Coordinates of C-alpha atoms and ligand atoms in Angstrom, one line a residue:
M87 CA 12.6 -25.1 18.8
P88 CA 12.1 -21.7 19.5
T89 CA 9.7 -19.9 17.3
P90 CA 11.6 -17.0 15.6
S91 CA 11.3 -13.1 17.4
G92 CA 11.0 -11.3 13.6
P93 CA 11.3 -10.4 11.0
Y94 CA 11.6 -7.1 13.1
L95 CA 15.2 -9.2 13.7
D96 CA 17.3 -6.5 14.2
K97 CA 16.9 -3.0 15.7
G98 CA 18.6 -1.0 12.6
L99 CA 18.6 -0.1 9.6
L100 CA 17.7 -3.4 7.5
P101 CA 20.3 -5.8 8.0
S102 CA 19.8 -7.2 4.5
D103 CA 20.7 -4.2 2.7
F104 CA 23.7 -5.5 1.0
Y105 CA 24.0 -3.0 -1.7
A106 CA 23.6 0.0 1.6
Y107 CA 20.9 0.9 -0.5
E108 CA 19.4 3.2 2.2
D109 CA 23.0 5.2 2.0
L110 CA 20.9 7.1 0.0
L111 CA 18.9 8.6 2.6
S112 CA 20.4 11.3 4.3
E113 CA 21.2 11.0 7.7
R114 CA 17.6 12.9 9.1
E115 CA 16.3 10.4 6.4
R116 CA 17.7 7.5 8.4
E117 CA 17.0 9.1 11.7
K118 CA 13.1 9.0 10.9
I119 CA 13.4 5.5 9.6
E120 CA 14.5 4.0 12.3
A121 CA 12.3 5.9 14.8
V122 CA 9.4 3.4 12.6
R123 CA 11.6 1.1 12.9
E124 CA 11.4 1.4 17.0
F125 CA 8.0 2.4 16.7
L126 CA 6.9 -1.0 14.8
H127 CA 8.9 -2.4 18.0
T128 CA 8.2 -1.6 21.0
Q129 CA 3.6 -0.9 19.6
A130 CA 2.9 -3.0 17.6
A131 CA 5.3 -6.2 17.5
P132 CA 4.0 -7.7 20.6
I133 CA -0.1 -7.5 18.5
V134 CA 0.9 -7.7 14.9
D135 CA 0.1 -11.4 14.8
D136 CA -3.0 -11.5 17.6
Y137 CA -5.2 -8.8 15.5
W138 CA -4.2 -10.2 12.0
A139 CA -5.8 -13.4 13.2
R140 CA -9.1 -11.5 14.7
A141 CA -8.7 -9.2 11.5
E142 CA -8.9 -6.6 13.3
F143 CA -7.7 -3.4 13.1
P144 CA -5.1 -2.7 16.4
F145 CA -6.8 1.6 16.5
Q146 CA -4.4 1.9 19.4
L147 CA -1.5 2.4 17.1
V148 CA -2.6 5.2 15.2
E149 CA -0.9 7.9 17.9
G150 CA 2.3 6.2 17.5
F151 CA 1.8 7.1 13.4
R152 CA 0.8 10.6 14.4
D153 CA 3.6 11.0 16.8
L154 CA 6.1 10.0 14.0
G155 CA 5.2 13.2 11.6
L156 CA 5.9 11.7 8.3
T157 CA 3.4 13.5 6.9
A158 CA 3.0 16.3 8.5
W159 CA 4.1 18.4 5.8
A160 CA 0.9 18.2 4.7
D161 CA -0.6 20.6 6.1
P162 CA -0.7 23.2 4.1
D163 CA 0.4 25.3 7.2
S164 CA 4.0 23.7 7.6
A165 CA 6.9 25.2 7.0
E166 CA 8.1 21.3 6.2
S167 CA 9.2 20.6 2.9
R168 CA 7.4 17.4 1.2
P169 CA 10.0 14.4 0.8
S170 CA 11.2 13.4 -1.1
N171 CA 10.3 10.3 -3.2
L172 CA 12.6 8.2 -2.1
F173 CA 12.3 8.5 1.4
S174 CA 8.8 7.4 1.1
G175 CA 9.2 4.6 -0.7
F176 CA 11.5 3.6 2.2
I177 CA 8.7 4.3 4.0
A178 CA 6.8 2.0 2.8
L179 CA 9.9 -0.9 2.3
E180 CA 9.9 0.0 6.8
L181 CA 6.1 -0.3 7.2
A182 CA 6.0 -3.6 4.3
H183 CA 9.2 -5.7 6.1
F184 CA 7.4 -4.8 8.6
D185 CA 3.7 -5.7 8.1
A186 CA 1.9 -5.9 5.0
S187 CA -1.2 -4.8 6.6
L188 CA -0.1 -1.6 8.3
A189 CA 2.0 -0.8 5.6
T190 CA -1.1 -0.6 3.6
F191 CA -3.2 1.4 5.7
F192 CA -0.8 4.0 5.6
G193 CA -0.6 3.6 2.2
V194 CA -4.2 4.3 1.4
H195 CA -4.6 6.5 4.4
T196 CA -1.8 8.5 3.6
G197 CA -1.2 7.9 -1.0
L198 CA -4.2 6.7 -2.0
A199 CA -7.0 9.2 0.3
M200 CA -4.4 12.5 0.7
G201 CA -2.5 11.8 -2.2
T202 CA -5.8 12.4 -4.2
V203 CA -6.8 15.5 -2.4
L204 CA -3.4 17.0 -2.2
A205 CA -3.2 16.0 -6.5
C206 CA -7.1 16.8 -6.8
G207 CA -8.8 19.5 -4.7
S208 CA -8.8 23.3 -4.6
E209 CA -6.5 25.5 -1.5
E210 CA -10.1 25.7 0.3
Q211 CA -10.3 22.1 0.4
K212 CA -6.3 21.4 1.5
R213 CA -7.0 23.6 4.2
R214 CA -10.2 22.1 5.2
W215 CA -9.1 18.5 5.0
L216 CA -5.9 17.8 5.5
P217 CA -4.4 19.0 8.6
A218 CA -6.7 16.8 9.8
M219 CA -5.2 13.9 7.7
S220 CA -1.8 15.3 8.0
R221 CA -2.4 13.9 12.4
F222 CA -3.9 10.8 11.9
E223 CA -6.7 12.7 13.4
K224 CA -9.7 12.1 10.2
I225 CA -8.6 8.5 8.2
G226 CA -9.0 8.6 4.9
A227 CA -9.9 5.7 2.5
F228 CA -10.1 5.3 -1.1
G229 CA -13.0 4.3 -3.7
L230 CA -12.8 3.1 -6.7
T231 CA -13.1 -0.6 -7.6
E232 CA -16.4 -1.7 -8.0
P233 CA -17.9 -4.4 -7.7
H234 CA -18.5 -5.9 -11.6
G235 CA -15.4 -3.1 -11.8
G236 CA -11.7 -4.0 -11.0
S237 CA -9.4 -4.1 -14.1
D238 CA -12.0 -2.2 -16.8
V239 CA -12.6 0.4 -13.9
A240 CA -11.3 3.5 -16.7
G241 CA -13.8 2.6 -18.6
G242 CA -16.7 0.1 -17.1
L243 CA -18.1 2.9 -14.2
L244 CA -20.6 2.8 -12.8
T245 CA -21.6 4.6 -10.0
T246 CA -23.7 8.0 -11.2
A247 CA -22.9 11.3 -9.4
R248 CA -26.0 13.2 -10.9
R249 CA -26.1 17.1 -10.3
D250 CA -28.7 18.5 -8.0
G251 CA -28.9 22.1 -6.8
D252 CA -26.2 23.0 -5.0
G253 CA -24.4 19.6 -4.5
W254 CA -24.9 15.9 -6.1
I255 CA -27.3 12.9 -5.5
L256 CA -23.9 9.9 -6.2
D257 CA -25.7 6.0 -7.0
G258 CA -23.9 3.1 -7.1
A259 CA -21.4 0.5 -4.5
K260 CA -17.5 0.0 -3.9
R261 CA -16.0 -3.1 -3.1
W262 CA -12.5 -4.3 -1.6
I263 CA -12.1 0.1 0.2
G264 CA -9.6 -0.5 2.3
N265 CA -10.1 1.7 6.1
A266 CA -13.7 2.0 4.9
T267 CA -15.6 1.0 7.8
F268 CA -14.1 3.1 9.7
A269 CA -12.7 6.4 7.5
D270 CA -13.9 9.5 7.7
L271 CA -13.2 10.9 4.8
V272 CA -13.9 8.6 1.6
V273 CA -12.5 9.4 -1.4
I274 CA -15.6 8.3 -4.3
W275 CA -14.7 8.1 -8.1
A276 CA -18.8 8.8 -9.6
R277 CA -19.4 9.5 -13.5
D278 CA -20.9 12.7 -14.3
A279 CA -24.5 11.2 -15.1
E280 CA -24.3 14.2 -18.5
T281 CA -21.1 14.5 -19.3
H282 CA -20.1 10.8 -18.2
H283 CA -16.4 12.4 -17.0
V284 CA -15.1 10.6 -14.2
L285 CA -15.5 12.9 -11.7
G286 CA -13.6 13.2 -7.8
F287 CA -16.0 13.1 -3.9
V288 CA -15.1 13.7 -0.7
V289 CA -17.9 12.0 1.1
E290 CA -17.8 12.3 5.2
K291 CA -18.3 9.9 7.7
D292 CA -21.7 9.5 8.1
T293 CA -23.2 10.9 5.2
P294 CA -27.0 9.7 4.5
G295 CA -27.1 7.3 2.3
F296 CA -23.7 5.9 2.9
T297 CA -23.1 2.6 4.6
A298 CA -19.8 0.4 4.3
T299 CA -20.3 -2.8 5.2
K300 CA -16.4 -4.9 6.5
I301 CA -15.6 -7.7 4.0
E302 CA -15.1 -10.8 6.0
N303 CA -13.0 -13.5 5.6
K304 CA -10.0 -12.4 3.8
M305 CA -7.3 -15.2 3.6
A306 CA -4.6 -11.8 3.4
L307 CA -4.4 -8.3 4.6
R308 CA -6.4 -9.2 8.0
I309 CA -5.8 -6.8 9.5
V310 CA -7.1 -3.9 6.8
Q311 CA -10.9 -2.9 6.4
N312 CA -11.3 -3.4 3.5
A313 CA -15.9 -2.1 2.6
D314 CA -19.0 -2.6 0.8
I315 CA -19.2 0.8 0.0
V316 CA -23.7 1.3 -1.2
L317 CA -24.4 5.0 -2.3
D318 CA -27.7 4.6 -2.1
G319 CA -29.1 8.4 -2.9
C320 CA -25.9 9.9 -0.9
R321 CA -26.1 13.4 -0.9
V322 CA -23.0 16.4 -1.5
P323 CA -22.7 19.5 -1.5
E324 CA -20.0 20.4 -4.2
A325 CA -18.0 21.8 -1.4
N326 CA -17.6 18.4 -1.1
R327 CA -16.8 17.3 -5.5
L328 CA -12.8 17.3 -5.8
Q329 CA -12.4 21.0 -8.1
N330 CA -8.9 19.5 -9.5
A331 CA -10.4 15.9 -11.0
N332 CA -12.1 16.6 -14.1
S333 CA -11.4 13.0 -15.6
F334 CA -10.5 9.5 -15.6
K335 CA -6.2 10.7 -16.4
D336 CA -6.7 12.3 -12.7
T337 CA -7.8 9.5 -10.8
A338 CA -4.8 8.0 -13.5
T339 CA -2.7 10.2 -11.8
I340 CA -3.0 8.8 -8.5
L341 CA -2.4 5.6 -9.2
R342 CA 1.0 5.6 -10.8
Q343 CA 1.9 7.5 -7.9
T344 CA 1.3 4.8 -5.5
R345 CA 1.6 2.1 -7.5
S346 CA 5.5 3.2 -7.4
G347 CA 4.8 3.1 -3.4
V348 CA 3.1 -1.0 -3.4
A349 CA 5.9 -1.3 -5.1
W350 CA 8.4 -0.3 -3.0
E351 CA 5.8 -2.4 -0.1
A352 CA 6.9 -5.8 -2.4
V353 CA 10.5 -4.5 -1.8
G354 CA 9.8 -4.8 1.8
V355 CA 8.0 -7.7 2.2
M356 CA 10.9 -9.2 0.1
F357 CA 13.8 -8.1 2.2
A358 CA 11.4 -9.5 5.2
A359 CA 10.7 -12.8 4.0
Y360 CA 14.9 -13.6 3.5
E361 CA 16.2 -12.1 6.7
I362 CA 13.3 -14.6 8.1
A363 CA 13.8 -17.8 6.6
L364 CA 17.8 -16.6 6.9
Q365 CA 17.3 -16.5 11.0
Y366 CA 15.5 -20.4 10.1
A367 CA 18.1 -21.5 8.5
K368 CA 20.7 -20.6 10.7
E369 CA 19.0 -21.8 13.5
R370 CA 17.4 -25.2 12.0
E371 CA 19.1 -28.5 12.6
Q372 CA 18.3 -31.6 10.4
F373 CA 21.6 -34.0 9.6
G374 CA 23.1 -33.2 12.1
R375 CA 24.0 -29.7 11.7
P376 CA 22.5 -26.0 10.3
I377 CA 20.2 -26.2 7.1
A378 CA 22.0 -23.1 6.1
G379 CA 24.6 -24.8 5.5
F380 CA 23.2 -27.3 3.2
Q381 CA 23.1 -26.3 -0.9
L382 CA 20.6 -25.9 -1.9
V383 CA 19.1 -24.5 1.0
Q384 CA 21.7 -21.6 0.7
D385 CA 20.5 -21.2 -2.9
L386 CA 16.6 -20.7 -2.7
L387 CA 18.5 -17.9 0.7
V388 CA 20.8 -15.8 -2.2
K389 CA 18.4 -16.1 -4.9
M390 CA 15.5 -14.4 -2.9
L391 CA 18.1 -11.5 -1.4
G392 CA 18.4 -11.7 -5.6
N393 CA 15.4 -10.5 -6.0
A394 CA 14.9 -8.4 -3.3
T395 CA 18.1 -6.0 -4.3
A396 CA 17.4 -6.3 -8.1
S397 CA 14.1 -4.6 -6.9
C398 CA 15.4 -2.2 -4.9
G399 CA 17.3 -1.0 -7.0
M400 CA 14.7 -1.1 -9.6
V401 CA 11.7 1.0 -7.1
T402 CA 15.1 3.5 -6.1
R403 CA 15.5 4.6 -9.8
L404 CA 12.4 4.5 -10.1
A405 CA 12.2 6.8 -7.2
Q406 CA 15.0 9.1 -9.1
L407 CA 12.8 9.6 -12.0
Q408 CA 9.6 10.5 -9.9
D409 CA 11.8 12.9 -7.5
A410 CA 12.9 14.8 -11.1
S411 CA 9.6 14.7 -12.5
V412 CA 9.8 12.8 -16.2
Y413 CA 8.5 9.0 -14.6
R414 CA 5.7 8.1 -16.8
D415 CA 2.4 5.2 -16.6
E416 CA 4.2 2.5 -17.3
Q417 CA 8.4 2.9 -15.6
S418 CA 5.1 1.9 -12.4
A419 CA 3.3 0.2 -14.0
L420 CA 6.2 -2.4 -14.9
A421 CA 7.7 -1.8 -11.9
K422 CA 4.3 -2.9 -10.2
A423 CA 4.4 -6.3 -11.7
Q424 CA 8.0 -7.0 -11.5
C425 CA 8.3 -6.1 -8.1
T426 CA 5.1 -8.0 -6.5
V427 CA 5.9 -11.6 -8.6
R428 CA 9.8 -11.8 -7.2
M429 CA 7.8 -11.2 -3.9
R430 CA 5.6 -14.2 -4.4
E431 CA 8.3 -15.8 -6.0
S432 CA 10.3 -14.8 -2.8
V433 CA 7.8 -15.7 -0.5
G434 CA 6.4 -19.1 -1.8
W435 CA 10.4 -19.5 -1.2
A436 CA 10.8 -18.7 2.2
R437 CA 7.6 -20.5 3.1
E438 CA 9.1 -24.0 1.2
L439 CA 13.2 -23.7 3.3
M440 CA 10.8 -23.6 6.7
A441 CA 8.6 -26.4 5.6
G442 CA 5.8 -27.0 8.2
N443 CA 6.5 -24.1 10.4
G444 CA 6.6 -22.3 7.3
I445 CA 2.1 -22.2 7.2
V446 CA 1.8 -21.7 11.6
L447 CA 1.1 -17.9 12.2
D448 CA 4.2 -18.2 15.3
Y449 CA 6.7 -18.7 12.4
K450 CA 5.9 -15.2 10.5
I451 CA 6.7 -16.0 7.1
G452 CA 2.8 -17.3 6.9
R453 CA 2.1 -14.1 7.6
F454 CA 4.0 -12.7 4.4
V455 CA 2.5 -15.1 2.2
A456 CA -1.2 -14.7 2.6
D457 CA -0.9 -11.2 2.5
A458 CA 1.4 -10.7 -0.6
E459 CA -1.1 -12.5 -2.4
A460 CA -3.2 -9.0 -2.1
I461 CA -0.4 -6.9 -2.9
Y462 CA 0.6 -8.6 -5.7
S463 CA -3.6 -8.2 -6.6
Y464 CA -4.3 -5.0 -6.1
E465 CA -4.0 -1.1 -7.2
G466 CA -4.5 -3.4 -10.8
T467 CA -3.0 -6.1 -11.3
R468 CA -0.3 -8.0 -13.0
E469 CA -2.0 -8.8 -16.4
I470 CA -3.2 -4.7 -16.0
Q471 CA -0.1 -3.2 -16.4
A472 CA 1.4 -5.2 -18.8
L473 CA -1.1 -4.2 -21.0
I474 CA -0.1 -0.8 -19.4
V475 CA 3.7 -1.3 -20.1
G476 CA 3.0 -3.5 -23.1
R477 CA 0.4 -0.2 -24.8
A478 CA 3.6 2.5 -24.3
V479 CA 6.6 0.2 -25.9
T480 CA 4.3 -0.7 -28.9
G481 CA 3.3 2.9 -29.4
G482 CA -0.1 2.8 -28.3
L483 CA -0.9 0.1 -30.0
S484 CA -3.2 -1.2 -26.7
A485 CA -4.2 -4.1 -26.3
F486 CA -6.7 -3.1 -23.3
V487 CA -10.2 -5.1 -24.8
R488 CA -13.1 -2.4 -24.8
Ligands
FAD264 P1 -10.6 -8.3 -11.5 O1 -10.5 -7.1 -12.5 O2 -12.3 -9.1 -11.4 O3 -9.7 -9.7 -12.8 C1 -9.8 -10.7 -12.5 C2 -9.2 -11.4 -13.9 O4 -9.3 -11.0 -14.6 C3 -7.2 -11.2 -13.1 O5 -6.9 -11.6 -12.7 C4 -7.2 -10.0 -14.8 O6 -5.9 -9.5 -14.3 C5 -7.8 -10.7 -15.6 N1 -8.0 -9.7 -16.7 C6 -9.2 -8.4 -16.6 N2 -9.2 -7.8 -17.4 C7 -8.4 -8.1 -18.3 C8 -7.5 -8.7 -19.8 N3 -7.5 -7.3 -20.5 N4 -6.7 -8.4 -20.1 C9 -6.0 -9.9 -19.1 N5 -6.8 -10.3 -18.3 C10 -7.3 -9.6 -17.8 N6 -9.9 -0.7 -5.0 C11 -10.0 0.2 -3.9 O7 -10.4 1.5 -5.0 N7 -9.6 1.3 -3.5 C12 -8.7 0.4 -2.0 O8 -8.2 0.7 -1.5 C13 -8.3 -0.8 -2.4 N8 -8.0 -1.9 -1.7 C14 -8.2 -2.6 -2.3 C15 -7.1 -4.0 -0.8 C16 -7.4 -5.3 -1.5 C17 -6.6 -6.8 -1.1 C18 -7.8 -5.6 -2.6 C19 -7.9 -7.7 -2.7 C20 -8.7 -5.1 -3.5 C21 -8.1 -3.7 -3.6 N9 -8.7 -2.9 -4.1 C22 -8.9 -1.7 -3.9 C23 -8.7 -3.5 -5.2 C24 -8.0 -3.6 -6.5 O9 -7.8 -2.7 -6.7 C25 -9.0 -4.8 -7.5 O10 -8.8 -5.9 -6.1 C26 -8.1 -5.1 -8.9 O11 -7.4 -4.1 -9.2 C27 -8.8 -6.0 -9.1 O12 -10.1 -6.2 -10.0 P2 -10.8 -7.1 -9.6 O13 -10.7 -8.3 -8.0 O14 -12.5 -6.9 -10.0 O15 -10.3 -8.1 -10.5

């Protein structure tokens, strides 16, 4: 039996968009999404499995990301207006539908790193960093998590920033920082040694006292280069302190935005899993007929389609709330939790439907099964999202223990 040709099955718009969510986009936006898909098909499809298997990053794709021009609007001199959250969500979906690592690379650079400069940088800082970042000439990373503080990073952040003349000395460690092995600009969150407030800094590559070491042997998102960072007397000028990042509340503002992006990624993975499983079920024969003709197999397919379709409705409405600037932390936390739970369930069903071949990389689904595990945990685990939502719905009864 031939291996399936992709999750990149059809070259048109999302083939499994059962409720035609994409019709909510303008024609121009849909054209841009088609351009993304074309780029993925022609440039990334031939190499993605190989890079995933070797746990390496395909730097040759960065130029293609630049040519898509998706972040050109972020250059302060650009005449383009900021795209809607709905459109940005569909971009995240489309990338993750193809490959969750590339979606993560894009999300870390544009959402976490550029998003922090946009939200917390002064006008001068935006002019300094965003033009090159928006063209993918300088790549960003976002250093929040620490070896001893993932879920508890708000209260437990240990990296310190000590004022030293016209600069700051950063000391501490970060873990899991995506893109950081090669990033030109790394946002580092650190606690002011005097005031204990959390501040944000941009540390430029090759700054003395900054080292980033790749985390080896990951079983998920193998293309993403995650790093352990050490900050050892790392001196940065005051000009690199993000002027509008003054407390963890500012960090949380970024996470509110990017968690909804992760929920969109989860939807992309779900659609991919469904499409891969459907194609396989139509081609694979047992008992003298395609397995797609068995009731139990159809039940799995319909449950997968239901998960993806319902989750897409959730993130679509979330994006509308974002676009109206009325959305809250707990709304993006609920979407992140709900969509990633459904994603994990769906990739499991797709793998189950493909049985033995479901664990062979050539059959595509294995990569999504593995990658779903990382998406499920990053940007806050399900438990932490549940605590954020739980606190909100109980009128402020915080069940975080500290
Ligand atoms: P822990 O916090 O140690 O949690 C372990 C378990 O305990 C979890 O199940 C958790 O839910 C549970 N738990 C903890 N506290 C509670 C509680 N109060 N109640 C109930 N259960 C609780 N971070 C960055 O800053 N930048 C990045 O670019 C980045 N990229 C990442 C990429 C990948 C592939 C991964 C895996 C992680 C990345 N992260 C990044 C870090 C990520 O956000 C953290 O892994 C995540 O927040 C969880 O933290 P932890 O792994 O330390 O788990």
